[in-house]
Structures are given as C-alpha cells and as structure tokens.
Amino acid sequence: MQSSPRSDNARPFLTWQRITDWAHAHYRSRTFNKDERIPARSGLLYLVERGSVRLVGSAQGAETAPELANPELDEPGDDDTTNGLAVGLSEEAFLGFVGAGQPFEIVAQSPFLLQSFAHVDQTTVIWLYWSDLDNWPHFRREVLDAFRYQHQRKLLWLSTLGQRRTIDRLLGFLTLLIEEFGEPCESGYYLPWSLTHAQIGSAIGSTRVTVTRLMGKLRQRKLIHIYKDGLIAIPADPATIREA
C-alpha cells in the first residue's frame, strides 16, 4: 500500500461544515455512547459527523444454522468450510461500519431487521430528510457518490463471503475492513476500532471459537498482527497477503 487506505473514501464533503452547522441549528444532531442503539428509521438520511456506527442485521424468526450451532464442525483444519449463507441465519450479524464523514440509511425489508449502534463513545450522528438536500444539490451528488462507493464495497464483501475456506473469508473480511477504514502504523495499517471474535464470526458465517483459532493461524503466518490495545492490523505490503 502506497498510502493510507482511507485516502480516497474518507474525504470530507465539500459543504460538510454548512450541513453540520445547519443540523445543529435545527436540532438534527445527537451524540451516542458506545453500543447505544441509534433510533434510525427508514426514509431518512443519516450522516456520521464523528465516531463510528456499527450496522447489524437479523432475520426475524430465523433459526440458527447447524454450522453455527456446532463449533466442532469447524475444527478439523484451515481447509474447513461452512455455508457462507449461514451469516444470514444468525440471530444478529455484523454488516459493517460507517465512519465519520459517511452517510447511511436504514431500509425496511421484512422479514429482515437492520439496526445501527454507536461503535465508540461520543459518536455523533445528524439526520436529514432527502428533500432537505434540495437546498444543497452538490451535496446530494456527494451523498449519492458515497452510496455508490459503499455498494461497490458490499459487492467485494459478498465475493469474500463466497470463499470456500473459512480462513480465506476471515482474511478477506479483515483486509476489506482495514483497506476502507485503516490507519497507518509502523508495520502496516490497523483497524482503529475493536471487533469481538463473535462479531467477526457473525459477519463471515462462522463461530467465535473458529475465529479465535484461525486468527491465531493468521498471526503465525504474519498475515495479521495485533496493534496496541488489541486492534487488528495487516502488513503494509499487499503482496504479502497475495503470496499467502
């Protein structure tokens, strides 16, 4: 990697300051504590002013897939497989982050339930009606461009989840997250927010036990390492990952 992975997608909106000033003046802003649910609803546009938002999905009334219910099915080795679709059957699945300067919306689609949570303390979110953007047409284009970028990243995510081996899904998932949100460190780039092994497992259709075991293998192979305070990092040279 020649530069920070965030250099392209984290640029501020050109009229960001005007929008945030307007939102604060019209009481369209709120700050949340870590893991506090953000009461987002369908039909509104949300912008993360500061911090990070965690998106979570669940299938109402769905049963846990057999692969997720029995961790021993993932134990034989790193060639083990699970059904990549199992992520959609778990009680709660991590769907990604929305960082500062990025938009998100909650789309109501029964029987699936989407929710948003503050992933770190002092996460500030502002909200708008789409019609509010009529006052800032250039900003509307910026928002739509940001959603298009997010859609492209989701396609990459889906491609990663299609990998047969759980360890490949795990490495691909971590790499995508750090490419999008990573910060530079001495030995590469690190994800600036913590993720539990259970959250990672829910995202890749596996279990906490399996994720813990495979994270150890990736560390042994020097494909990932742990930065200060337990944050996940990857090497600076992407060729290291390709050669693995």
Short mmCIF file of C-alpha atoms in Angstrom, two decimals:
data_model
loop_
_atom_site.label_atom_id
_atom_site.label_comp_id
_atom_site.label_asym_id
_atom_site.label_seq_id
_atom_site.Cartn_x
_atom_site.Cartn_y
_atom_site.Cartn_z
CA MET A 1 0.00 0.00 0.00
CA GLN A 2 1.47 3.29 -1.01
CA SER A 3 -0.82 5.49 1.05
CA SER A 4 -3.43 5.27 3.73
CA PRO A 5 -6.35 3.05 2.65
CA ARG A 6 -8.72 5.79 3.73
CA SER A 7 -7.30 8.47 1.45
CA ASP A 8 -9.98 8.13 -1.25
CA ASN A 9 -13.23 7.44 0.56
CA ALA A 10 -12.81 9.47 3.77
CA ARG A 11 -12.54 12.90 2.16
CA PRO A 12 -14.99 15.36 3.69
CA PHE A 13 -18.00 16.52 1.74
CA LEU A 14 -17.33 19.89 0.12
CA THR A 15 -20.20 21.53 2.01
CA TRP A 16 -19.81 19.40 5.16
CA GLN A 17 -19.39 22.34 7.54
CA ARG A 18 -22.51 24.09 6.23
CA ILE A 19 -24.54 20.91 6.61
CA THR A 20 -23.37 20.21 10.14
CA ASP A 21 -23.95 23.82 11.20
CA TRP A 22 -27.50 23.63 9.79
CA ALA A 23 -28.14 20.28 11.51
CA HIS A 24 -27.02 21.57 14.90
CA ALA A 25 -29.09 24.73 14.50
CA HIS A 26 -32.19 22.65 13.69
CA TYR A 27 -31.64 20.05 16.44
CA ARG A 28 -30.89 17.34 13.91
CA SER A 29 -27.81 16.09 15.75
CA ARG A 30 -27.29 13.64 18.61
CA THR A 31 -24.29 12.09 20.33
CA PHE A 32 -24.32 8.45 21.46
CA ASN A 33 -22.28 6.34 23.87
CA LYS A 34 -20.54 3.11 22.84
CA ASP A 35 -23.00 0.33 21.92
CA GLU A 36 -26.01 2.64 22.30
CA ARG A 37 -28.65 1.96 19.67
CA ILE A 38 -29.24 4.76 17.19
CA PRO A 39 -33.01 5.11 16.65
CA ALA A 40 -32.73 5.31 12.87
CA ARG A 41 -35.79 4.75 10.74
CA SER A 42 -36.48 4.08 7.10
CA GLY A 43 -36.80 7.01 4.71
CA LEU A 44 -34.28 9.32 6.40
CA LEU A 45 -30.66 10.09 5.56
CA TYR A 46 -28.09 9.83 8.34
CA LEU A 47 -24.56 11.27 8.36
CA VAL A 48 -21.84 10.29 10.79
CA GLU A 49 -20.24 13.50 11.99
CA ARG A 50 -17.84 11.90 14.49
CA GLY A 51 -17.00 8.39 15.68
CA SER A 52 -18.20 5.18 14.07
CA VAL A 53 -21.56 3.47 13.51
CA ARG A 54 -21.92 -0.33 13.51
CA LEU A 55 -24.61 -1.79 11.27
CA VAL A 56 -26.27 -5.02 12.39
CA GLY A 57 -28.85 -7.19 10.67
CA SER A 58 -31.05 -10.04 11.78
CA ALA A 59 -33.68 -12.27 10.23
CA GLN A 60 -36.79 -12.17 12.38
CA GLY A 61 -37.80 -15.64 13.46
CA ALA A 62 -34.87 -17.33 11.73
CA GLU A 63 -33.26 -20.36 13.31
CA THR A 64 -29.53 -20.69 13.83
CA ALA A 65 -27.89 -22.68 11.07
CA PRO A 66 -26.40 -26.07 12.04
CA GLU A 67 -22.92 -24.88 11.06
CA LEU A 68 -23.17 -22.09 13.61
CA ALA A 69 -24.74 -24.21 16.31
CA ASN A 70 -21.89 -26.73 16.45
CA PRO A 71 -18.39 -25.22 16.64
CA GLU A 72 -16.82 -28.67 16.26
CA LEU A 73 -17.81 -28.69 12.59
CA ASP A 74 -15.18 -26.00 12.02
CA GLU A 75 -12.36 -27.69 13.93
CA PRO A 76 -10.51 -30.10 11.58
CA GLY A 77 -8.19 -27.53 9.95
CA ASP A 78 -7.97 -24.35 7.97
CA ASP A 79 -9.45 -26.08 4.92
CA ASP A 80 -12.71 -26.39 6.83
CA THR A 81 -15.81 -24.92 5.29
CA THR A 82 -19.09 -23.51 6.44
CA ASN A 83 -22.07 -22.38 4.49
CA GLY A 84 -21.40 -18.74 3.58
CA LEU A 85 -25.14 -18.13 3.68
CA ALA A 86 -25.21 -19.01 7.35
CA VAL A 87 -24.45 -15.41 8.21
CA GLY A 88 -27.97 -14.52 7.12
CA LEU A 89 -29.43 -17.05 9.51
CA SER A 90 -27.64 -16.00 12.68
CA GLU A 91 -29.55 -14.13 15.33
CA GLU A 92 -27.51 -10.99 14.76
CA ALA A 93 -24.97 -10.38 12.00
CA PHE A 94 -22.39 -7.61 11.80
CA LEU A 95 -22.84 -5.87 8.45
CA GLY A 96 -20.13 -3.24 8.51
CA PHE A 97 -19.07 0.17 9.74
CA VAL A 98 -19.97 3.70 8.73
CA GLY A 99 -17.15 6.10 9.54
CA ALA A 100 -17.01 9.84 10.09
CA GLY A 101 -17.99 11.83 7.02
CA GLN A 102 -20.06 8.97 5.56
CA PRO A 103 -23.82 8.59 5.06
CA PHE A 104 -26.08 5.65 5.81
CA GLU A 105 -29.77 4.79 5.71
CA ILE A 106 -31.92 2.04 7.17
CA VAL A 107 -34.02 0.24 4.58
CA ALA A 108 -37.07 -1.61 5.90
CA GLN A 109 -37.25 -5.03 4.28
CA SER A 110 -39.36 -7.61 6.09
CA PRO A 111 -38.52 -10.13 7.50
CA PHE A 112 -35.02 -8.63 7.86
CA LEU A 113 -34.34 -6.09 10.58
CA LEU A 114 -31.49 -3.58 10.23
CA GLN A 115 -30.22 -1.62 13.21
CA SER A 116 -27.42 0.82 13.88
CA PHE A 117 -25.30 1.25 17.02
CA ALA A 118 -22.59 3.65 18.11
CA HIS A 119 -19.41 1.60 17.97
CA VAL A 120 -17.33 4.07 20.00
CA ASP A 121 -18.09 6.68 22.64
CA GLN A 122 -19.02 10.19 21.52
CA THR A 123 -20.34 9.07 18.14
CA THR A 124 -22.31 11.97 16.69
CA VAL A 125 -24.96 11.42 14.01
CA ILE A 126 -27.01 14.01 12.16
CA TRP A 127 -30.16 13.25 10.20
CA LEU A 128 -31.92 14.81 7.23
CA TYR A 129 -34.95 14.31 5.06
CA TRP A 130 -33.94 13.63 1.49
CA SER A 131 -35.93 16.71 0.49
CA ASP A 132 -33.60 18.80 2.67
CA LEU A 133 -30.87 18.11 0.12
CA ASP A 134 -32.77 20.20 -2.44
CA ASN A 135 -31.03 23.15 -0.79
CA TRP A 136 -27.61 21.62 -1.49
CA PRO A 137 -27.67 19.87 -4.91
CA HIS A 138 -23.90 19.41 -4.97
CA PHE A 139 -24.05 17.77 -1.55
CA ARG A 140 -26.78 15.44 -2.83
CA ARG A 141 -24.39 14.29 -5.57
CA GLU A 142 -21.68 13.73 -2.96
CA VAL A 143 -24.07 11.58 -0.91
CA LEU A 144 -25.11 9.51 -3.93
CA ASP A 145 -21.45 9.02 -4.88
CA ALA A 146 -20.75 7.82 -1.34
CA PHE A 147 -23.62 5.32 -1.52
CA ARG A 148 -22.33 4.04 -4.87
CA TYR A 149 -18.92 3.51 -3.32
CA GLN A 150 -20.48 1.65 -0.39
CA HIS A 151 -22.39 -0.55 -2.83
CA GLN A 152 -19.16 -1.45 -4.63
CA ARG A 153 -17.56 -2.37 -1.30
CA LYS A 154 -20.52 -4.58 -0.45
CA LEU A 155 -20.04 -6.47 -3.73
CA LEU A 156 -16.43 -7.12 -2.72
CA TRP A 157 -17.67 -8.24 0.69
CA LEU A 158 -20.11 -10.68 -0.91
CA SER A 159 -17.31 -12.02 -3.09
CA THR A 160 -15.20 -12.59 0.01
CA LEU A 161 -18.05 -14.42 1.74
CA GLY A 162 -18.23 -16.74 -1.25
CA GLN A 163 -14.78 -18.16 -0.47
CA ARG A 164 -14.96 -21.88 0.36
CA ARG A 165 -12.44 -21.91 3.21
CA THR A 166 -13.31 -20.13 6.42
CA ILE A 167 -9.76 -18.82 6.81
CA ASP A 168 -9.96 -17.18 3.38
CA ARG A 169 -13.24 -15.50 4.28
CA LEU A 170 -11.71 -14.31 7.53
CA LEU A 171 -8.60 -12.83 5.92
CA GLY A 172 -10.58 -11.26 3.09
CA PHE A 173 -13.05 -9.73 5.52
CA LEU A 174 -10.33 -8.21 7.71
CA THR A 175 -8.43 -6.94 4.69
CA LEU A 176 -11.51 -5.21 3.25
CA LEU A 177 -12.27 -3.52 6.57
CA ILE A 178 -8.73 -2.26 7.03
CA GLU A 179 -8.42 -1.15 3.41
CA GLU A 180 -11.52 1.00 3.92
CA PHE A 181 -11.06 2.31 7.45
CA GLY A 182 -7.43 1.56 8.34
CA GLU A 183 -4.97 3.96 9.90
CA PRO A 184 -1.19 3.73 9.30
CA CYS A 185 1.11 2.23 11.92
CA GLU A 186 4.79 1.23 12.00
CA SER A 187 4.21 -2.15 10.39
CA GLY A 188 1.24 -1.55 8.14
CA TYR A 189 -2.35 -0.46 8.75
CA TYR A 190 -4.68 -1.15 11.63
CA LEU A 191 -8.43 -1.05 12.16
CA PRO A 192 -8.99 1.85 14.59
CA TRP A 193 -11.98 0.17 16.26
CA SER A 194 -12.18 -3.11 18.12
CA LEU A 195 -14.26 -6.06 16.93
CA THR A 196 -15.08 -9.11 19.02
CA HIS A 197 -14.45 -12.57 17.61
CA ALA A 198 -18.19 -13.20 17.90
CA GLN A 199 -18.92 -10.16 15.71
CA ILE A 200 -16.37 -11.29 13.15
CA GLY A 201 -17.86 -14.78 13.19
CA SER A 202 -21.35 -13.42 12.55
CA ALA A 203 -20.04 -11.48 9.54
CA ILE A 204 -18.31 -14.43 7.84
CA GLY A 205 -20.77 -17.19 8.75
CA SER A 206 -18.64 -18.91 11.36
CA THR A 207 -18.31 -19.17 15.15
CA ARG A 208 -16.38 -17.30 17.81
CA VAL A 209 -14.38 -20.46 18.59
CA THR A 210 -13.34 -20.90 14.97
CA VAL A 211 -12.47 -17.23 14.51
CA THR A 212 -10.23 -17.32 17.59
CA ARG A 213 -8.42 -20.40 16.26
CA LEU A 214 -7.98 -19.05 12.74
CA MET A 215 -6.89 -15.62 13.96
CA GLY A 216 -4.06 -17.44 15.72
CA LYS A 217 -3.07 -19.14 12.46
CA LEU A 218 -3.10 -15.85 10.55
CA ARG A 219 -0.88 -14.31 13.20
CA GLN A 220 1.54 -17.24 13.00
CA ARG A 221 1.77 -16.72 9.24
CA LYS A 222 2.31 -12.97 9.81
CA LEU A 223 -0.71 -12.13 7.65
CA ILE A 224 -2.18 -10.12 10.50
CA HIS A 225 -0.81 -8.81 13.77
CA ILE A 226 -2.21 -7.15 16.85
CA TYR A 227 -1.54 -3.46 17.29
CA LYS A 228 -1.77 -1.64 20.62
CA ASP A 229 -4.91 -2.20 22.72
CA GLY A 230 -5.77 -5.36 20.80
CA LEU A 231 -6.53 -3.71 17.45
CA ILE A 232 -6.21 -5.83 14.30
CA ALA A 233 -3.56 -4.83 11.74
CA ILE A 234 -2.27 -6.11 8.39
CA PRO A 235 1.16 -5.71 6.75
CA ALA A 236 1.82 -2.65 4.62
CA ASP A 237 2.71 -4.70 1.54
CA PRO A 238 -0.41 -6.24 -0.04
CA ALA A 239 1.87 -8.72 -1.89
CA THR A 240 2.40 -10.43 1.45
CA ILE A 241 -1.28 -11.32 1.52
CA ARG A 242 -1.44 -12.39 -2.12
CA GLU A 243 1.53 -14.71 -1.74
CA ALA A 244 -0.15 -16.48 1.18
#
